[in-house]
Amino acid sequence: MAEVVAPEVRAAQRRMVATVRVSGVLCRDGLALWREVGCGNWKATAAEIGEDLDLLEVPHHIVPAVRFPLANARNTALREGEEVRVVRDDLPHLVRWMPSLGTSIEQLPEDCEGWAYGFLEPRVDGMAAMGFALAADWPLWSDKQARRARLMCAQCDTDLRRHDVVPYNIPDPQRPNRIRLLCGECCNDGLDELERLASTARQPA
């Protein structure tokens, strides 16, 4: 016997299928749907997507996530947004409403990236593991987009998304609060900055 589905649930299913097809990003960690802050006049917000997932009984969470500035934008700040994320173990709840998603999940490469982008940051008490709150599609950004998001070495322009490169946050003394990522070759694997910080800490106040 065919399952009886309430009209509002069926409508949520149609909206979700269309949204996933247009802007869904699958990765090792699950499915993500990014929305820029203030996009409500043009498309469903992260909260509205969450309401549809609630109707479909799909577990999810919403987190802050930024994307690269647009190429023609005068403002070079990262674009603030939110991302609706369904962890991989919960994707079967969504596949129930969108069977074709199951095929895409099966075809995911085993070595694909996850949601997190990490880097190391020298501190007075040692090296700290840090991370950017980036949109899940960061591995797919073009070099130009990654550069605008500061994911290229600030000195030699090496792509810091490469598996064989470790990024380090070495702030510019003129802008100490701004993240400035360098590859290990350009900053001696952060050791010079560790020594500078240790030397500063030893100086009397």
PDB file of C-alpha atoms in Angstrom:
ATOM      1  CA  MET A   1       0.000   0.000   0.000  1.00  0.00           C
ATOM      2  CA  ALA A   2       1.325   3.435  -0.948  1.00  0.00           C
ATOM      3  CA  GLU A   3       2.338   5.636   1.990  1.00  0.00           C
ATOM      4  CA  VAL A   4      -0.079   8.460   2.705  1.00  0.00           C
ATOM      5  CA  VAL A   5       1.841  11.732   2.938  1.00  0.00           C
ATOM      6  CA  ALA A   6       0.374  14.995   4.172  1.00  0.00           C
ATOM      7  CA  PRO A   7       0.287  17.814   1.573  1.00  0.00           C
ATOM      8  CA  GLU A   8       2.647  20.021   3.595  1.00  0.00           C
ATOM      9  CA  VAL A   9       5.158  17.175   3.857  1.00  0.00           C
ATOM     10  CA  ARG A  10       4.964  16.492   0.118  1.00  0.00           C
ATOM     11  CA  ALA A  11       5.534  20.190  -0.556  1.00  0.00           C
ATOM     12  CA  ALA A  12       8.566  20.150   1.735  1.00  0.00           C
ATOM     13  CA  GLN A  13       9.864  17.108  -0.145  1.00  0.00           C
ATOM     14  CA  ARG A  14       9.601  18.913  -3.494  1.00  0.00           C
ATOM     15  CA  ARG A  15      11.380  21.988  -2.163  1.00  0.00           C
ATOM     16  CA  MET A  16      14.126  19.916  -0.575  1.00  0.00           C
ATOM     17  CA  VAL A  17      14.779  17.840  -3.692  1.00  0.00           C
ATOM     18  CA  ALA A  18      15.115  21.014  -5.766  1.00  0.00           C
ATOM     19  CA  THR A  19      17.365  22.670  -3.169  1.00  0.00           C
ATOM     20  CA  VAL A  20      19.691  19.678  -2.859  1.00  0.00           C
ATOM     21  CA  ARG A  21      20.006  19.373  -6.627  1.00  0.00           C
ATOM     22  CA  VAL A  22      20.877  23.059  -7.043  1.00  0.00           C
ATOM     23  CA  SER A  23      23.097  23.758  -4.040  1.00  0.00           C
ATOM     24  CA  GLY A  24      23.748  20.581  -2.066  1.00  0.00           C
ATOM     25  CA  VAL A  25      27.380  19.663  -1.360  1.00  0.00           C
ATOM     26  CA  LEU A  26      28.192  16.063  -0.464  1.00  0.00           C
ATOM     27  CA  CYS A  27      31.436  15.249   1.288  1.00  0.00           C
ATOM     28  CA  ARG A  28      32.948  12.683   3.624  1.00  0.00           C
ATOM     29  CA  ASP A  29      31.048  14.147   6.584  1.00  0.00           C
ATOM     30  CA  GLY A  30      27.589  14.423   5.003  1.00  0.00           C
ATOM     31  CA  LEU A  31      25.445  16.899   3.062  1.00  0.00           C
ATOM     32  CA  ALA A  32      25.628  20.694   3.392  1.00  0.00           C
ATOM     33  CA  LEU A  33      23.443  23.512   2.069  1.00  0.00           C
ATOM     34  CA  TRP A  34      24.927  27.021   2.343  1.00  0.00           C
ATOM     35  CA  ARG A  35      22.948  30.249   2.509  1.00  0.00           C
ATOM     36  CA  GLU A  36      24.348  33.764   2.693  1.00  0.00           C
ATOM     37  CA  VAL A  37      23.038  35.912   5.530  1.00  0.00           C
ATOM     38  CA  GLY A  38      20.151  38.064   4.305  1.00  0.00           C
ATOM     39  CA  CYS A  39      19.314  35.931   1.260  1.00  0.00           C
ATOM     40  CA  GLY A  40      15.647  35.563   2.229  1.00  0.00           C
ATOM     41  CA  ASN A  41      14.310  37.824  -0.523  1.00  0.00           C
ATOM     42  CA  TRP A  42      15.764  35.554  -3.200  1.00  0.00           C
ATOM     43  CA  LYS A  43      15.890  32.010  -1.839  1.00  0.00           C
ATOM     44  CA  ALA A  44      15.038  29.928   1.189  1.00  0.00           C
ATOM     45  CA  THR A  45      17.083  30.804   4.270  1.00  0.00           C
ATOM     46  CA  ALA A  46      18.944  28.224   6.331  1.00  0.00           C
ATOM     47  CA  ALA A  47      16.144  28.381   8.914  1.00  0.00           C
ATOM     48  CA  GLU A  48      13.484  27.723   6.243  1.00  0.00           C
ATOM     49  CA  ILE A  49      15.465  24.769   4.892  1.00  0.00           C
ATOM     50  CA  GLY A  50      15.644  23.494   8.457  1.00  0.00           C
ATOM     51  CA  GLU A  51      11.872  23.755   8.785  1.00  0.00           C
ATOM     52  CA  ASP A  52      11.431  21.572   5.699  1.00  0.00           C
ATOM     53  CA  LEU A  53      13.868  19.019   7.082  1.00  0.00           C
ATOM     54  CA  ASP A  54      11.902  19.013  10.328  1.00  0.00           C
ATOM     55  CA  LEU A  55       8.733  18.176   8.374  1.00  0.00           C
ATOM     56  CA  LEU A  56      10.618  15.342   6.666  1.00  0.00           C
ATOM     57  CA  GLU A  57      12.004  14.174  10.031  1.00  0.00           C
ATOM     58  CA  VAL A  58      15.607  14.505   8.867  1.00  0.00           C
ATOM     59  CA  PRO A  59      18.069  15.281  11.712  1.00  0.00           C
ATOM     60  CA  HIS A  60      20.246  18.300  10.948  1.00  0.00           C
ATOM     61  CA  HIS A  61      22.046  21.258  12.454  1.00  0.00           C
ATOM     62  CA  ILE A  62      22.805  24.799  11.320  1.00  0.00           C
ATOM     63  CA  VAL A  63      26.285  26.289  11.730  1.00  0.00           C
ATOM     64  CA  PRO A  64      27.992  29.571  10.761  1.00  0.00           C
ATOM     65  CA  ALA A  65      30.039  29.234   7.565  1.00  0.00           C
ATOM     66  CA  VAL A  66      31.770  31.763   5.315  1.00  0.00           C
ATOM     67  CA  ARG A  67      32.549  31.823   1.605  1.00  0.00           C
ATOM     68  CA  PHE A  68      34.961  33.805  -0.553  1.00  0.00           C
ATOM     69  CA  PRO A  69      34.104  37.411  -1.507  1.00  0.00           C
ATOM     70  CA  LEU A  70      32.537  37.822  -4.933  1.00  0.00           C
ATOM     71  CA  ALA A  71      34.989  38.755  -7.685  1.00  0.00           C
ATOM     72  CA  ASN A  72      33.305  42.085  -8.455  1.00  0.00           C
ATOM     73  CA  ALA A  73      32.749  43.071  -4.816  1.00  0.00           C
ATOM     74  CA  ARG A  74      34.634  46.037  -3.379  1.00  0.00           C
ATOM     75  CA  ASN A  75      34.415  44.511   0.078  1.00  0.00           C
ATOM     76  CA  THR A  76      37.109  41.852   0.479  1.00  0.00           C
ATOM     77  CA  ALA A  77      35.677  40.420   3.697  1.00  0.00           C
ATOM     78  CA  LEU A  78      34.508  36.817   3.609  1.00  0.00           C
ATOM     79  CA  ARG A  79      30.762  36.490   3.048  1.00  0.00           C
ATOM     80  CA  GLU A  80      28.948  35.499   6.198  1.00  0.00           C
ATOM     81  CA  GLY A  81      26.470  32.669   5.919  1.00  0.00           C
ATOM     82  CA  GLU A  82      24.916  29.651   7.530  1.00  0.00           C
ATOM     83  CA  GLU A  83      25.075  26.047   6.497  1.00  0.00           C
ATOM     84  CA  VAL A  84      22.441  23.398   7.055  1.00  0.00           C
ATOM     85  CA  ARG A  85      24.273  20.120   7.580  1.00  0.00           C
ATOM     86  CA  VAL A  86      23.011  16.540   7.653  1.00  0.00           C
ATOM     87  CA  VAL A  87      25.696  14.210   8.987  1.00  0.00           C
ATOM     88  CA  ARG A  88      26.454  11.148   6.910  1.00  0.00           C
ATOM     89  CA  ASP A  89      24.874   8.677   9.334  1.00  0.00           C
ATOM     90  CA  ASP A  90      21.590  10.612   9.076  1.00  0.00           C
ATOM     91  CA  LEU A  91      21.500  10.797   5.266  1.00  0.00           C
ATOM     92  CA  PRO A  92      19.266   7.676   4.963  1.00  0.00           C
ATOM     93  CA  HIS A  93      16.470   9.812   6.466  1.00  0.00           C
ATOM     94  CA  LEU A  94      16.805  12.139   3.460  1.00  0.00           C
ATOM     95  CA  VAL A  95      17.372   9.361   0.902  1.00  0.00           C
ATOM     96  CA  ARG A  96      13.894   8.129   1.835  1.00  0.00           C
ATOM     97  CA  TRP A  97      12.525  11.304   0.206  1.00  0.00           C
ATOM     98  CA  MET A  98      15.177  11.587  -2.501  1.00  0.00           C
ATOM     99  CA  PRO A  99      16.272   8.093  -3.619  1.00  0.00           C
ATOM    100  CA  SER A 100      18.669   9.443  -6.273  1.00  0.00           C
ATOM    101  CA  LEU A 101      20.781  10.896  -3.458  1.00  0.00           C
ATOM    102  CA  GLY A 102      21.695   7.359  -2.473  1.00  0.00           C
ATOM    103  CA  THR A 103      23.544   6.842  -5.767  1.00  0.00           C
ATOM    104  CA  SER A 104      25.534  10.040  -5.253  1.00  0.00           C
ATOM    105  CA  ILE A 105      26.516   8.907  -1.758  1.00  0.00           C
ATOM    106  CA  GLU A 106      27.724   5.557  -3.073  1.00  0.00           C
ATOM    107  CA  GLN A 107      29.869   7.315  -5.702  1.00  0.00           C
ATOM    108  CA  LEU A 108      31.702   9.562  -3.218  1.00  0.00           C
ATOM    109  CA  PRO A 109      35.496   9.089  -3.465  1.00  0.00           C
ATOM    110  CA  GLU A 110      36.980   7.480  -0.377  1.00  0.00           C
ATOM    111  CA  ASP A 111      39.583  10.253  -0.040  1.00  0.00           C
ATOM    112  CA  CYS A 112      37.194  13.207  -0.378  1.00  0.00           C
ATOM    113  CA  GLU A 113      37.476  16.063   2.097  1.00  0.00           C
ATOM    114  CA  GLY A 114      35.163  16.743   5.023  1.00  0.00           C
ATOM    115  CA  TRP A 115      33.625  19.952   6.333  1.00  0.00           C
ATOM    116  CA  ALA A 116      36.614  21.095   8.375  1.00  0.00           C
ATOM    117  CA  TYR A 117      39.557  23.150   7.124  1.00  0.00           C
ATOM    118  CA  GLY A 118      42.386  23.204   9.649  1.00  0.00           C
ATOM    119  CA  PHE A 119      45.642  25.064  10.172  1.00  0.00           C
ATOM    120  CA  LEU A 120      48.293  25.451  12.865  1.00  0.00           C
ATOM    121  CA  GLU A 121      48.822  28.608  14.900  1.00  0.00           C
ATOM    122  CA  PRO A 122      52.005  29.309  16.871  1.00  0.00           C
ATOM    123  CA  ARG A 123      51.284  30.536  20.413  1.00  0.00           C
ATOM    124  CA  VAL A 124      53.322  31.302  23.494  1.00  0.00           C
ATOM    125  CA  ASP A 125      52.460  27.906  24.982  1.00  0.00           C
ATOM    126  CA  GLY A 126      53.037  25.935  21.765  1.00  0.00           C
ATOM    127  CA  MET A 127      51.396  25.111  18.463  1.00  0.00           C
ATOM    128  CA  ALA A 128      47.590  25.158  18.473  1.00  0.00           C
ATOM    129  CA  ALA A 129      45.312  23.349  16.008  1.00  0.00           C
ATOM    130  CA  MET A 130      42.775  25.810  14.633  1.00  0.00           C
ATOM    131  CA  GLY A 131      40.141  25.847  11.892  1.00  0.00           C
ATOM    132  CA  PHE A 132      38.156  28.040   9.526  1.00  0.00           C
ATOM    133  CA  ALA A 133      34.347  27.937   9.590  1.00  0.00           C
ATOM    134  CA  LEU A 134      34.186  27.563   5.806  1.00  0.00           C
ATOM    135  CA  ALA A 135      31.332  26.491   3.559  1.00  0.00           C
ATOM    136  CA  ALA A 136      31.574  22.785   2.740  1.00  0.00           C
ATOM    137  CA  ASP A 137      32.422  23.373  -0.919  1.00  0.00           C
ATOM    138  CA  TRP A 138      35.852  24.873  -0.087  1.00  0.00           C
ATOM    139  CA  PRO A 139      37.804  22.031  -1.785  1.00  0.00           C
ATOM    140  CA  LEU A 140      36.045  22.860  -5.088  1.00  0.00           C
ATOM    141  CA  TRP A 141      36.795  26.587  -5.152  1.00  0.00           C
ATOM    142  CA  SER A 142      38.894  27.902  -8.005  1.00  0.00           C
ATOM    143  CA  ASP A 143      42.373  29.249  -7.260  1.00  0.00           C
ATOM    144  CA  LYS A 144      40.999  32.790  -7.556  1.00  0.00           C
ATOM    145  CA  GLN A 145      38.199  32.050  -5.103  1.00  0.00           C
ATOM    146  CA  ALA A 146      40.586  30.305  -2.698  1.00  0.00           C
ATOM    147  CA  ARG A 147      42.951  33.276  -2.911  1.00  0.00           C
ATOM    148  CA  ARG A 148      40.164  35.677  -1.988  1.00  0.00           C
ATOM    149  CA  ALA A 149      39.334  33.411   0.943  1.00  0.00           C
ATOM    150  CA  ARG A 150      43.028  33.520   2.003  1.00  0.00           C
ATOM    151  CA  LEU A 151      43.567  29.798   1.387  1.00  0.00           C
ATOM    152  CA  MET A 152      46.686  30.440  -0.710  1.00  0.00           C
ATOM    153  CA  CYS A 153      50.063  31.098   0.905  1.00  0.00           C
ATOM    154  CA  ALA A 154      50.329  34.851   1.490  1.00  0.00           C
ATOM    155  CA  GLN A 155      53.966  34.795   0.307  1.00  0.00           C
ATOM    156  CA  CYS A 156      54.427  32.189  -2.427  1.00  0.00           C
ATOM    157  CA  ASP A 157      50.769  31.642  -3.455  1.00  0.00           C
ATOM    158  CA  THR A 158      50.891  27.878  -2.882  1.00  0.00           C
ATOM    159  CA  ASP A 159      47.430  26.324  -2.665  1.00  0.00           C
ATOM    160  CA  LEU A 160      47.002  25.559   1.032  1.00  0.00           C
ATOM    161  CA  ARG A 161      44.257  23.038   0.336  1.00  0.00           C
ATOM    162  CA  ARG A 162      46.777  20.498  -0.940  1.00  0.00           C
ATOM    163  CA  HIS A 163      47.153  17.327   1.122  1.00  0.00           C
ATOM    164  CA  ASP A 164      50.951  17.675   1.210  1.00  0.00           C
ATOM    165  CA  VAL A 165      50.927  21.251   2.557  1.00  0.00           C
ATOM    166  CA  VAL A 166      50.426  22.298   6.195  1.00  0.00           C
ATOM    167  CA  PRO A 167      49.096  25.867   6.648  1.00  0.00           C
ATOM    168  CA  TYR A 168      50.295  28.089   9.487  1.00  0.00           C
ATOM    169  CA  ASN A 169      48.682  31.288  10.719  1.00  0.00           C
ATOM    170  CA  ILE A 170      51.475  33.884  10.928  1.00  0.00           C
ATOM    171  CA  PRO A 171      49.762  37.272  11.372  1.00  0.00           C
ATOM    172  CA  ASP A 172      51.164  40.437   9.848  1.00  0.00           C
ATOM    173  CA  PRO A 173      52.421  42.653  12.727  1.00  0.00           C
ATOM    174  CA  GLN A 174      50.474  45.528  11.163  1.00  0.00           C
ATOM    175  CA  ARG A 175      47.240  43.477  11.231  1.00  0.00           C
ATOM    176  CA  PRO A 176      47.671  41.058  14.149  1.00  0.00           C
ATOM    177  CA  ASN A 177      43.996  40.083  14.345  1.00  0.00           C
ATOM    178  CA  ARG A 178      43.676  39.021  10.689  1.00  0.00           C
ATOM    179  CA  ILE A 179      44.327  35.412   9.703  1.00  0.00           C
ATOM    180  CA  ARG A 180      47.336  35.220   7.381  1.00  0.00           C
ATOM    181  CA  LEU A 181      48.158  31.700   6.252  1.00  0.00           C
ATOM    182  CA  LEU A 182      51.606  30.624   5.058  1.00  0.00           C
ATOM    183  CA  CYS A 183      52.962  27.296   3.898  1.00  0.00           C
ATOM    184  CA  GLY A 184      55.642  25.608   5.984  1.00  0.00           C
ATOM    185  CA  GLU A 185      58.451  26.534   3.612  1.00  0.00           C
ATOM    186  CA  CYS A 186      57.658  30.250   3.892  1.00  0.00           C
ATOM    187  CA  CYS A 187      57.522  30.299   7.715  1.00  0.00           C
ATOM    188  CA  ASN A 188      59.960  27.546   8.722  1.00  0.00           C
ATOM    189  CA  ASP A 189      57.015  25.416   9.841  1.00  0.00           C
ATOM    190  CA  GLY A 190      56.014  28.108  12.324  1.00  0.00           C
ATOM    191  CA  LEU A 191      59.194  27.674  14.383  1.00  0.00           C
ATOM    192  CA  ASP A 192      60.419  31.233  13.829  1.00  0.00           C
ATOM    193  CA  GLU A 193      57.103  32.621  15.079  1.00  0.00           C
ATOM    194  CA  LEU A 194      57.208  30.306  18.103  1.00  0.00           C
ATOM    195  CA  GLU A 195      60.671  31.614  18.939  1.00  0.00           C
ATOM    196  CA  ARG A 196      59.568  35.225  18.500  1.00  0.00           C
ATOM    197  CA  LEU A 197      56.588  34.713  20.803  1.00  0.00           C
ATOM    198  CA  ALA A 198      58.740  32.948  23.402  1.00  0.00           C
ATOM    199  CA  SER A 199      61.284  35.772  23.265  1.00  0.00           C
ATOM    200  CA  THR A 200      58.550  38.372  23.690  1.00  0.00           C
ATOM    201  CA  ALA A 201      57.096  36.484  26.659  1.00  0.00           C
ATOM    202  CA  ARG A 202      60.525  36.432  28.379  1.00  0.00           C
ATOM    203  CA  GLN A 203      60.914  40.208  28.125  1.00  0.00           C
ATOM    204  CA  PRO A 204      60.027  42.122  31.309  1.00  0.00           C
ATOM    205  CA  ALA A 205      56.793  44.077  31.258  1.00  0.00           C
TER     206      ALA A 205
END
